[in-house]
Amino acid sequence: MSAWVRTAGPVPGAVPETAVRLDKVTRTYGRGAGAVHALHDVSAAFARGTFTAVMGPSGSGKSTLLHCAAGLDRPTAGSVHLGTADLVRMSETQLARLRRERVGFVFQAFNLLPSLTVAQNITLPLRLAGRRPDRAWLTEITTRVGLADRTKRRPAELSGGQQQRVAIARALVTRPDVIFADEPTGALDPDTARDILGLLRTAVTDLGQTVVMVTHDPVAAAHTDAALFLSGGRIAGHLAAPTADEVTRRLSGLWSAA
Ligand code: ADP
């Protein structure tokens, strides 16, 4: 089976542009007999304007893949490209800048700053980059995430789902090349989780964003264009237009093999 994920891009029939590409990425922790191969010879490409779920049993390498793809961790071997930027060749300072300006992050814990308002939290990546918020864009994203009337509130005044909406708006504000989401619905009830997944879906479909999401939840994966499966640090398959049932079937096969 091909280890390359090719999902339908925004232009039907055209070969989609690649937002993120991993080529033969290996990430080994430790040395000698105790070495752990968290990723082994993994190649994957995430097309622009697509929503991908990264799935697999616990310990299969999902977080390591996300961290290597986002420039948070360095592969032991292989290369990672974000657009044309070669992450492996970048210095720590260059990587920090790339993460700030070209990557959006959404985590299970919302990671908002409690002393800042909703608007200040959303625009924080721009301020850190020394850029001025574009008022029209700010209005559009706060409206899209349903928080236009709450921009002056503090995180403690918001529900979990609303806090995750702020985190998504914060990820969108720089118009990044890609948004990496790590179990973004892990702390939410099923109804709120569905709203958040719908919002990520909209970011892809309406705004042309690229979203790569680590999740263990087949229902979450059913919102995506493709699921990429990992097992033991290797690509174990992919599924276009995944359904929750098919994802569950594939995952149970991987769990029993793990
Ligand atoms: P997943 O996200 O699928 O649960 P991870 O990417 O977190 O998997 O981990 C893959 C493997 O690498 C696991 O065996 C894990 O124990 C190991 N691992 C991850 N991070 C480290 C680390 N910092 N030091 C040593 N081993 C690690």
PDB file of C-alpha atoms and ligand atoms in Angstrom:
ATOM      1  CA  MET A   1       0.000   0.000   0.000  1.00  0.00           C
ATOM      2  CA  SER A   2       1.213   3.504  -0.778  1.00  0.00           C
ATOM      3  CA  ALA A   3       2.387   5.413   2.257  1.00  0.00           C
ATOM      4  CA  TRP A   4       1.388   8.689   0.610  1.00  0.00           C
ATOM      5  CA  VAL A   5      -1.800  10.409   1.507  1.00  0.00           C
ATOM      6  CA  ARG A   6      -3.366  12.022  -1.509  1.00  0.00           C
ATOM      7  CA  THR A   7      -6.728  13.484  -0.720  1.00  0.00           C
ATOM      8  CA  ALA A   8      -8.936  15.517  -3.011  1.00  0.00           C
ATOM      9  CA  GLY A   9      -7.629  19.091  -3.168  1.00  0.00           C
ATOM     10  CA  PRO A  10      -9.737  22.170  -3.738  1.00  0.00           C
ATOM     11  CA  VAL A  11      -9.459  21.859  -7.523  1.00  0.00           C
ATOM     12  CA  PRO A  12     -11.087  18.618  -8.718  1.00  0.00           C
ATOM     13  CA  GLY A  13      -8.822  16.631 -10.999  1.00  0.00           C
ATOM     14  CA  ALA A  14      -5.721  18.722 -10.319  1.00  0.00           C
ATOM     15  CA  VAL A  15      -2.766  17.341  -8.373  1.00  0.00           C
ATOM     16  CA  PRO A  16      -3.145  19.187  -5.063  1.00  0.00           C
ATOM     17  CA  GLU A  17      -0.388  21.360  -3.703  1.00  0.00           C
ATOM     18  CA  THR A  18       1.278  19.859  -0.680  1.00  0.00           C
ATOM     19  CA  ALA A  19       1.161  21.798   2.599  1.00  0.00           C
ATOM     20  CA  VAL A  20       3.333  19.415   4.637  1.00  0.00           C
ATOM     21  CA  ARG A  21       5.513  16.529   3.524  1.00  0.00           C
ATOM     22  CA  LEU A  22       7.490  13.977   5.504  1.00  0.00           C
ATOM     23  CA  ASP A  23      10.054  11.919   3.576  1.00  0.00           C
ATOM     24  CA  LYS A  24      11.457   8.772   5.155  1.00  0.00           C
ATOM     25  CA  VAL A  25      11.213  10.238   8.637  1.00  0.00           C
ATOM     26  CA  THR A  26      12.673   8.205  11.473  1.00  0.00           C
ATOM     27  CA  ARG A  27      12.636   9.414  15.074  1.00  0.00           C
ATOM     28  CA  THR A  28      14.551   7.338  17.560  1.00  0.00           C
ATOM     29  CA  TYR A  29      14.637   8.028  21.292  1.00  0.00           C
ATOM     30  CA  GLY A  30      17.626   6.722  23.244  1.00  0.00           C
ATOM     31  CA  ARG A  31      20.469   4.575  21.976  1.00  0.00           C
ATOM     32  CA  GLY A  32      21.606   0.990  21.816  1.00  0.00           C
ATOM     33  CA  ALA A  33      19.447  -1.798  23.209  1.00  0.00           C
ATOM     34  CA  GLY A  34      17.071   0.673  24.888  1.00  0.00           C
ATOM     35  CA  ALA A  35      16.392   2.705  21.714  1.00  0.00           C
ATOM     36  CA  VAL A  36      12.724   3.321  20.844  1.00  0.00           C
ATOM     37  CA  HIS A  37      11.818   3.900  17.196  1.00  0.00           C
ATOM     38  CA  ALA A  38       8.845   6.219  17.659  1.00  0.00           C
ATOM     39  CA  LEU A  39       8.711   6.691  13.861  1.00  0.00           C
ATOM     40  CA  HIS A  40      10.348   4.427  11.331  1.00  0.00           C
ATOM     41  CA  ASP A  41      10.770   5.454   7.680  1.00  0.00           C
ATOM     42  CA  VAL A  42       7.493   7.361   7.518  1.00  0.00           C
ATOM     43  CA  SER A  43       6.575   9.208   4.323  1.00  0.00           C
ATOM     44  CA  ALA A  44       3.335  11.156   4.111  1.00  0.00           C
ATOM     45  CA  ALA A  45       2.059  14.233   2.310  1.00  0.00           C
ATOM     46  CA  PHE A  46      -0.812  16.428   3.424  1.00  0.00           C
ATOM     47  CA  ALA A  47      -2.427  18.318   0.560  1.00  0.00           C
ATOM     48  CA  ARG A  48      -3.438  21.945   0.933  1.00  0.00           C
ATOM     49  CA  GLY A  49      -7.082  22.496   1.796  1.00  0.00           C
ATOM     50  CA  THR A  50      -7.614  19.028   3.258  1.00  0.00           C
ATOM     51  CA  PHE A  51      -8.516  17.682   6.690  1.00  0.00           C
ATOM     52  CA  THR A  52      -6.625  14.551   7.773  1.00  0.00           C
ATOM     53  CA  ALA A  53      -6.957  12.402  10.897  1.00  0.00           C
ATOM     54  CA  VAL A  54      -3.807  10.709  12.198  1.00  0.00           C
ATOM     55  CA  MET A  55      -4.849   7.570  14.058  1.00  0.00           C
ATOM     56  CA  GLY A  56      -3.392   4.476  15.651  1.00  0.00           C
ATOM     57  CA  PRO A  57      -2.972   2.647  18.956  1.00  0.00           C
ATOM     58  CA  SER A  58      -1.391   4.393  21.922  1.00  0.00           C
ATOM     59  CA  GLY A  59       2.380   4.539  21.402  1.00  0.00           C
ATOM     60  CA  SER A  60       2.094   4.140  17.605  1.00  0.00           C
ATOM     61  CA  GLY A  61       3.880   7.446  16.939  1.00  0.00           C
ATOM     62  CA  LYS A  62       1.007   9.881  16.340  1.00  0.00           C
ATOM     63  CA  SER A  63       2.315  12.645  18.607  1.00  0.00           C
ATOM     64  CA  THR A  64       5.848  12.170  17.346  1.00  0.00           C
ATOM     65  CA  LEU A  65       4.636  12.546  13.758  1.00  0.00           C
ATOM     66  CA  LEU A  66       2.741  15.713  14.678  1.00  0.00           C
ATOM     67  CA  HIS A  67       5.730  17.153  16.545  1.00  0.00           C
ATOM     68  CA  CYS A  68       8.154  16.409  13.700  1.00  0.00           C
ATOM     69  CA  ALA A  69       5.725  17.821  11.103  1.00  0.00           C
ATOM     70  CA  ALA A  70       5.213  20.998  13.155  1.00  0.00           C
ATOM     71  CA  GLY A  71       8.903  21.667  13.791  1.00  0.00           C
ATOM     72  CA  LEU A  72       8.523  20.952  17.519  1.00  0.00           C
ATOM     73  CA  ASP A  73      10.836  17.940  17.321  1.00  0.00           C
ATOM     74  CA  ARG A  74      13.634  16.970  14.943  1.00  0.00           C
ATOM     75  CA  PRO A  75      13.693  13.676  13.056  1.00  0.00           C
ATOM     76  CA  THR A  76      16.693  11.416  13.615  1.00  0.00           C
ATOM     77  CA  ALA A  77      16.683  10.834   9.829  1.00  0.00           C
ATOM     78  CA  GLY A  78      14.630  11.967   6.861  1.00  0.00           C
ATOM     79  CA  SER A  79      13.212  15.343   5.927  1.00  0.00           C
ATOM     80  CA  VAL A  80      10.150  17.478   6.649  1.00  0.00           C
ATOM     81  CA  HIS A  81       8.924  20.261   4.386  1.00  0.00           C
ATOM     82  CA  LEU A  82       6.308  22.869   5.187  1.00  0.00           C
ATOM     83  CA  GLY A  83       5.584  24.198   1.704  1.00  0.00           C
ATOM     84  CA  THR A  84       9.093  24.754   0.378  1.00  0.00           C
ATOM     85  CA  ALA A  85      10.653  25.297   3.829  1.00  0.00           C
ATOM     86  CA  ASP A  86      13.045  22.492   4.785  1.00  0.00           C
ATOM     87  CA  LEU A  87      12.530  22.158   8.560  1.00  0.00           C
ATOM     88  CA  VAL A  88      15.466  19.833   9.178  1.00  0.00           C
ATOM     89  CA  ARG A  89      17.910  22.468   7.941  1.00  0.00           C
ATOM     90  CA  MET A  90      16.499  25.267  10.089  1.00  0.00           C
ATOM     91  CA  SER A  91      18.032  26.651  13.266  1.00  0.00           C
ATOM     92  CA  GLU A  92      15.986  26.682  16.492  1.00  0.00           C
ATOM     93  CA  THR A  93      15.346  30.411  16.008  1.00  0.00           C
ATOM     94  CA  GLN A  94      14.110  29.881  12.456  1.00  0.00           C
ATOM     95  CA  LEU A  95      11.892  27.011  13.594  1.00  0.00           C
ATOM     96  CA  ALA A  96      10.398  29.097  16.399  1.00  0.00           C
ATOM     97  CA  ARG A  97       9.568  31.819  13.902  1.00  0.00           C
ATOM     98  CA  LEU A  98       8.102  29.349  11.414  1.00  0.00           C
ATOM     99  CA  ARG A  99       5.896  27.825  14.140  1.00  0.00           C
ATOM    100  CA  ARG A 100       4.706  31.262  15.212  1.00  0.00           C
ATOM    101  CA  GLU A 101       3.980  32.582  11.730  1.00  0.00           C
ATOM    102  CA  ARG A 102       3.102  29.606   9.558  1.00  0.00           C
ATOM    103  CA  VAL A 103       1.658  26.952  11.863  1.00  0.00           C
ATOM    104  CA  GLY A 104      -1.482  26.971  14.005  1.00  0.00           C
ATOM    105  CA  PHE A 105      -1.916  24.690  17.014  1.00  0.00           C
ATOM    106  CA  VAL A 106      -5.020  23.414  18.775  1.00  0.00           C
ATOM    107  CA  PHE A 107      -4.517  21.131  21.766  1.00  0.00           C
ATOM    108  CA  GLN A 108      -6.782  19.124  24.043  1.00  0.00           C
ATOM    109  CA  ALA A 109      -6.040  21.641  26.825  1.00  0.00           C
ATOM    110  CA  PHE A 110      -7.117  24.965  25.382  1.00  0.00           C
ATOM    111  CA  ASN A 111      -3.918  26.751  26.507  1.00  0.00           C
ATOM    112  CA  LEU A 112      -5.464  30.215  26.709  1.00  0.00           C
ATOM    113  CA  LEU A 113      -3.897  32.947  28.830  1.00  0.00           C
ATOM    114  CA  PRO A 114      -6.376  33.566  31.678  1.00  0.00           C
ATOM    115  CA  SER A 115      -5.526  37.239  32.159  1.00  0.00           C
ATOM    116  CA  LEU A 116      -6.153  38.122  28.493  1.00  0.00           C
ATOM    117  CA  THR A 117      -9.557  38.721  26.880  1.00  0.00           C
ATOM    118  CA  VAL A 118     -10.866  36.546  24.061  1.00  0.00           C
ATOM    119  CA  ALA A 119      -9.734  39.122  21.477  1.00  0.00           C
ATOM    120  CA  GLN A 120      -6.284  39.418  23.077  1.00  0.00           C
ATOM    121  CA  ASN A 121      -5.873  35.637  23.173  1.00  0.00           C
ATOM    122  CA  ILE A 122      -6.860  35.348  19.518  1.00  0.00           C
ATOM    123  CA  THR A 123      -4.446  38.039  18.359  1.00  0.00           C
ATOM    124  CA  LEU A 124      -1.551  36.907  20.555  1.00  0.00           C
ATOM    125  CA  PRO A 125       0.313  35.087  17.718  1.00  0.00           C
ATOM    126  CA  LEU A 126       0.202  38.281  15.653  1.00  0.00           C
ATOM    127  CA  ARG A 127       1.478  40.399  18.525  1.00  0.00           C
ATOM    128  CA  LEU A 128       4.314  37.953  19.152  1.00  0.00           C
ATOM    129  CA  ALA A 129       5.208  38.245  15.463  1.00  0.00           C
ATOM    130  CA  GLY A 130       5.058  42.051  15.642  1.00  0.00           C
ATOM    131  CA  ARG A 131       2.158  42.147  13.186  1.00  0.00           C
ATOM    132  CA  ARG A 132      -0.984  44.256  13.432  1.00  0.00           C
ATOM    133  CA  PRO A 133      -4.302  42.446  13.544  1.00  0.00           C
ATOM    134  CA  ASP A 134      -6.310  42.833  10.323  1.00  0.00           C
ATOM    135  CA  ARG A 135      -9.635  44.099  11.698  1.00  0.00           C
ATOM    136  CA  ALA A 136     -11.791  42.602   8.923  1.00  0.00           C
ATOM    137  CA  TRP A 137     -10.149  39.191   9.297  1.00  0.00           C
ATOM    138  CA  LEU A 138     -10.472  39.324  13.068  1.00  0.00           C
ATOM    139  CA  THR A 139     -14.175  40.104  12.753  1.00  0.00           C
ATOM    140  CA  GLU A 140     -14.621  37.284  10.257  1.00  0.00           C
ATOM    141  CA  ILE A 141     -12.965  34.636  12.392  1.00  0.00           C
ATOM    142  CA  THR A 142     -14.574  35.679  15.685  1.00  0.00           C
ATOM    143  CA  THR A 143     -17.933  35.583  13.879  1.00  0.00           C
ATOM    144  CA  ARG A 144     -17.205  32.202  12.299  1.00  0.00           C
ATOM    145  CA  VAL A 145     -16.299  30.687  15.657  1.00  0.00           C
ATOM    146  CA  GLY A 146     -19.445  32.233  17.187  1.00  0.00           C
ATOM    147  CA  LEU A 147     -17.678  34.554  19.633  1.00  0.00           C
ATOM    148  CA  ALA A 148     -18.271  37.978  18.081  1.00  0.00           C
ATOM    149  CA  ASP A 149     -20.285  39.059  21.138  1.00  0.00           C
ATOM    150  CA  ARG A 150     -17.771  37.710  23.655  1.00  0.00           C
ATOM    151  CA  THR A 151     -14.482  39.275  22.551  1.00  0.00           C
ATOM    152  CA  LYS A 152     -14.045  41.167  25.825  1.00  0.00           C
ATOM    153  CA  ARG A 153     -14.673  38.147  28.085  1.00  0.00           C
ATOM    154  CA  ARG A 154     -11.883  36.238  29.849  1.00  0.00           C
ATOM    155  CA  PRO A 155     -11.415  32.477  29.355  1.00  0.00           C
ATOM    156  CA  ALA A 156     -12.758  31.644  32.851  1.00  0.00           C
ATOM    157  CA  GLU A 157     -16.116  33.151  31.806  1.00  0.00           C
ATOM    158  CA  LEU A 158     -16.428  30.724  28.876  1.00  0.00           C
ATOM    159  CA  SER A 159     -17.478  27.066  28.586  1.00  0.00           C
ATOM    160  CA  GLY A 160     -14.949  24.436  27.456  1.00  0.00           C
ATOM    161  CA  GLY A 161     -16.389  24.441  23.945  1.00  0.00           C
ATOM    162  CA  GLN A 162     -16.178  28.237  23.755  1.00  0.00           C
ATOM    163  CA  GLN A 163     -12.574  28.151  24.994  1.00  0.00           C
ATOM    164  CA  GLN A 164     -11.702  25.675  22.244  1.00  0.00           C
ATOM    165  CA  ARG A 165     -13.378  28.026  19.751  1.00  0.00           C
ATOM    166  CA  VAL A 166     -11.018  30.778  20.938  1.00  0.00           C
ATOM    167  CA  ALA A 167      -8.078  28.401  20.436  1.00  0.00           C
ATOM    168  CA  ILE A 168      -9.258  27.663  16.885  1.00  0.00           C
ATOM    169  CA  ALA A 169      -9.631  31.371  16.116  1.00  0.00           C
ATOM    170  CA  ARG A 170      -6.120  31.905  17.524  1.00  0.00           C
ATOM    171  CA  ALA A 171      -4.844  29.141  15.221  1.00  0.00           C
ATOM    172  CA  LEU A 172      -6.571  30.748  12.214  1.00  0.00           C
ATOM    173  CA  VAL A 173      -5.522  34.340  12.856  1.00  0.00           C
ATOM    174  CA  THR A 174      -2.129  34.150  11.120  1.00  0.00           C
ATOM    175  CA  ARG A 175      -3.651  32.315   8.100  1.00  0.00           C
ATOM    176  CA  PRO A 176      -1.137  29.528   8.689  1.00  0.00           C
ATOM    177  CA  ASP A 177       0.017  26.976   6.105  1.00  0.00           C
ATOM    178  CA  VAL A 178      -1.323  24.234   8.353  1.00  0.00           C
ATOM    179  CA  ILE A 179      -3.166  23.769  11.653  1.00  0.00           C
ATOM    180  CA  PHE A 180      -2.075  20.838  13.796  1.00  0.00           C
ATOM    181  CA  ALA A 181      -4.718  19.670  16.239  1.00  0.00           C
ATOM    182  CA  ASP A 182      -3.814  17.170  18.975  1.00  0.00           C
ATOM    183  CA  GLU A 183      -6.965  15.470  20.355  1.00  0.00           C
ATOM    184  CA  PRO A 184      -8.865  18.803  20.080  1.00  0.00           C
ATOM    185  CA  THR A 185     -12.114  17.255  21.319  1.00  0.00           C
ATOM    186  CA  GLY A 186     -10.567  15.078  24.040  1.00  0.00           C
ATOM    187  CA  ALA A 187     -11.869  17.271  26.890  1.00  0.00           C
ATOM    188  CA  LEU A 188     -15.325  17.987  25.439  1.00  0.00           C
ATOM    189  CA  ASP A 189     -18.742  16.316  25.645  1.00  0.00           C
ATOM    190  CA  PRO A 190     -19.973  14.655  22.408  1.00  0.00           C
ATOM    191  CA  ASP A 191     -22.281  17.505  21.308  1.00  0.00           C
ATOM    192  CA  THR A 192     -19.636  20.170  21.863  1.00  0.00           C
ATOM    193  CA  ALA A 193     -17.045  17.931  20.195  1.00  0.00           C
ATOM    194  CA  ARG A 194     -19.263  17.727  17.111  1.00  0.00           C
ATOM    195  CA  ASP A 195     -19.484  21.540  16.979  1.00  0.00           C
ATOM    196  CA  ILE A 196     -15.714  21.882  17.231  1.00  0.00           C
ATOM    197  CA  LEU A 197     -15.154  19.295  14.496  1.00  0.00           C
ATOM    198  CA  GLY A 198     -17.706  21.109  12.345  1.00  0.00           C
ATOM    199  CA  LEU A 199     -15.745  24.295  12.871  1.00  0.00           C
ATOM    200  CA  LEU A 200     -12.466  22.671  11.827  1.00  0.00           C
ATOM    201  CA  ARG A 201     -14.301  21.222   8.802  1.00  0.00           C
ATOM    202  CA  THR A 202     -15.521  24.720   7.890  1.00  0.00           C
ATOM    203  CA  ALA A 203     -12.006  26.113   8.219  1.00  0.00           C
ATOM    204  CA  VAL A 204     -10.944  23.602   5.572  1.00  0.00           C
ATOM    205  CA  THR A 205     -13.959  23.779   3.262  1.00  0.00           C
ATOM    206  CA  ASP A 206     -14.716  27.509   3.409  1.00  0.00           C
ATOM    207  CA  LEU A 207     -11.339  29.062   4.227  1.00  0.00           C
ATOM    208  CA  GLY A 208      -9.092  26.569   2.412  1.00  0.00           C
ATOM    209  CA  GLN A 209      -7.146  25.739   5.575  1.00  0.00           C
ATOM    210  CA  THR A 210      -5.136  22.539   5.915  1.00  0.00           C
ATOM    211  CA  VAL A 211      -5.804  20.656   9.149  1.00  0.00           C
ATOM    212  CA  VAL A 212      -3.909  17.614  10.466  1.00  0.00           C
ATOM    213  CA  MET A 213      -5.576  16.183  13.574  1.00  0.00           C
ATOM    214  CA  VAL A 214      -4.364  13.467  15.920  1.00  0.00           C
ATOM    215  CA  THR A 215      -7.361  11.661  17.358  1.00  0.00           C
ATOM    216  CA  HIS A 216      -8.309   8.279  18.760  1.00  0.00           C
ATOM    217  CA  ASP A 217     -11.995   8.903  18.063  1.00  0.00           C
ATOM    218  CA  PRO A 218     -13.544   7.283  14.945  1.00  0.00           C
ATOM    219  CA  VAL A 219     -16.468   9.737  15.088  1.00  0.00           C
ATOM    220  CA  ALA A 220     -13.998  12.643  14.926  1.00  0.00           C
ATOM    221  CA  ALA A 221     -12.190  10.988  12.005  1.00  0.00           C
ATOM    222  CA  ALA A 222     -15.488  10.801  10.104  1.00  0.00           C
ATOM    223  CA  HIS A 223     -15.379  14.621   9.762  1.00  0.00           C
ATOM    224  CA  THR A 224     -12.103  14.437   7.824  1.00  0.00           C
ATOM    225  CA  ASP A 225     -11.165  13.825   4.192  1.00  0.00           C
ATOM    226  CA  ALA A 226      -8.713  11.050   5.004  1.00  0.00           C
ATOM    227  CA  ALA A 227      -7.440   8.992   7.910  1.00  0.00           C
ATOM    228  CA  LEU A 228      -3.781   8.014   8.108  1.00  0.00           C
ATOM    229  CA  PHE A 229      -3.118   4.996  10.326  1.00  0.00           C
ATOM    230  CA  LEU A 230       0.086   4.376  12.262  1.00  0.00           C
ATOM    231  CA  SER A 231       1.177   1.224  14.013  1.00  0.00           C
ATOM    232  CA  GLY A 232       4.502   0.662  15.736  1.00  0.00           C
ATOM    233  CA  GLY A 233       5.920   3.871  14.264  1.00  0.00           C
ATOM    234  CA  ARG A 234       5.104   2.904  10.675  1.00  0.00           C
ATOM    235  CA  ILE A 235       2.343   3.847   8.256  1.00  0.00           C
ATOM    236  CA  ALA A 236      -0.277   1.120   8.483  1.00  0.00           C
ATOM    237  CA  GLY A 237      -2.672   2.395   5.836  1.00  0.00           C
ATOM    238  CA  HIS A 238      -4.976   5.236   4.900  1.00  0.00           C
ATOM    239  CA  LEU A 239      -8.617   5.664   4.199  1.00  0.00           C
ATOM    240  CA  ALA A 240     -10.262   8.334   2.040  1.00  0.00           C
ATOM    241  CA  ALA A 241     -13.629   9.756   3.149  1.00  0.00           C
ATOM    242  CA  PRO A 242     -13.538   7.708   6.370  1.00  0.00           C
ATOM    243  CA  THR A 243     -16.696   6.584   8.129  1.00  0.00           C
ATOM    244  CA  ALA A 244     -16.734   5.934  11.887  1.00  0.00           C
ATOM    245  CA  ASP A 245     -17.540   2.243  11.322  1.00  0.00           C
ATOM    246  CA  GLU A 246     -14.718   1.665   8.851  1.00  0.00           C
ATOM    247  CA  VAL A 247     -12.234   3.537  11.063  1.00  0.00           C
ATOM    248  CA  THR A 248     -13.299   1.463  14.086  1.00  0.00           C
ATOM    249  CA  ARG A 249     -12.793  -1.721  12.055  1.00  0.00           C
ATOM    250  CA  ARG A 250      -9.304  -0.660  10.949  1.00  0.00           C
ATOM    251  CA  LEU A 251      -8.304   0.463  14.443  1.00  0.00           C
ATOM    252  CA  SER A 252      -9.409  -2.763  16.090  1.00  0.00           C
ATOM    253  CA  GLY A 253      -7.227  -4.624  13.582  1.00  0.00           C
ATOM    254  CA  LEU A 254      -4.254  -2.420  14.536  1.00  0.00           C
ATOM    255  CA  TRP A 255      -4.898  -2.787  18.269  1.00  0.00           C
ATOM    256  CA  SER A 256      -4.941  -6.562  18.018  1.00  0.00           C
ATOM    257  CA  ALA A 257      -1.710  -6.431  15.971  1.00  0.00           C
ATOM    258  CA  ALA A 258      -0.045  -3.997  18.431  1.00  0.00           C
TER     259      ALA A 258
HETATM  260  P1  ADP B   1       1.206   8.129  20.369  1.00  0.00           P
HETATM  261  O1  ADP B   1       1.048   9.602  20.209  1.00  0.00           O
HETATM  262  O2  ADP B   1       0.694   7.353  19.194  1.00  0.00           O
HETATM  263  O3  ADP B   1       0.631   7.597  21.649  1.00  0.00           O
HETATM  264  P2  ADP B   1       4.018   8.741  20.711  1.00  0.00           P
HETATM  265  O4  ADP B   1       4.424   9.426  19.458  1.00  0.00           O
HETATM  266  O5  ADP B   1       3.743   9.576  21.905  1.00  0.00           O
HETATM  267  O6  ADP B   1       2.768   7.785  20.408  1.00  0.00           O
HETATM  268  O7  ADP B   1       5.145   7.685  21.136  1.00  0.00           O
HETATM  269  C1  ADP B   1       5.670   6.707  20.253  1.00  0.00           C
HETATM  270  C2  ADP B   1       6.702   5.889  20.997  1.00  0.00           C
HETATM  271  O8  ADP B   1       7.815   6.699  21.335  1.00  0.00           O
HETATM  272  C3  ADP B   1       6.194   5.300  22.305  1.00  0.00           C
HETATM  273  O9  ADP B   1       6.777   4.016  22.472  1.00  0.00           O
HETATM  274  C4  ADP B   1       6.712   6.278  23.339  1.00  0.00           C
HETATM  275  O10 ADP B   1       6.901   5.638  24.576  1.00  0.00           O
HETATM  276  C5  ADP B   1       8.030   6.702  22.725  1.00  0.00           C
HETATM  277  N1  ADP B   1       8.416   8.067  23.130  1.00  0.00           N
HETATM  278  C6  ADP B   1       7.734   9.187  22.834  1.00  0.00           C
HETATM  279  N2  ADP B   1       8.374  10.262  23.325  1.00  0.00           N
HETATM  280  C7  ADP B   1       9.480   9.803  23.955  1.00  0.00           C
HETATM  281  C8  ADP B   1      10.564  10.414  24.663  1.00  0.00           C
HETATM  282  N3  ADP B   1      10.640  11.749  24.817  1.00  0.00           N
HETATM  283  N4  ADP B   1      11.536   9.624  25.163  1.00  0.00           N
HETATM  284  C9  ADP B   1      11.483   8.275  24.992  1.00  0.00           C
HETATM  285  N5  ADP B   1      10.494   7.635  24.323  1.00  0.00           N
HETATM  286  C10 ADP B   1       9.512   8.380  23.819  1.00  0.00           C
END
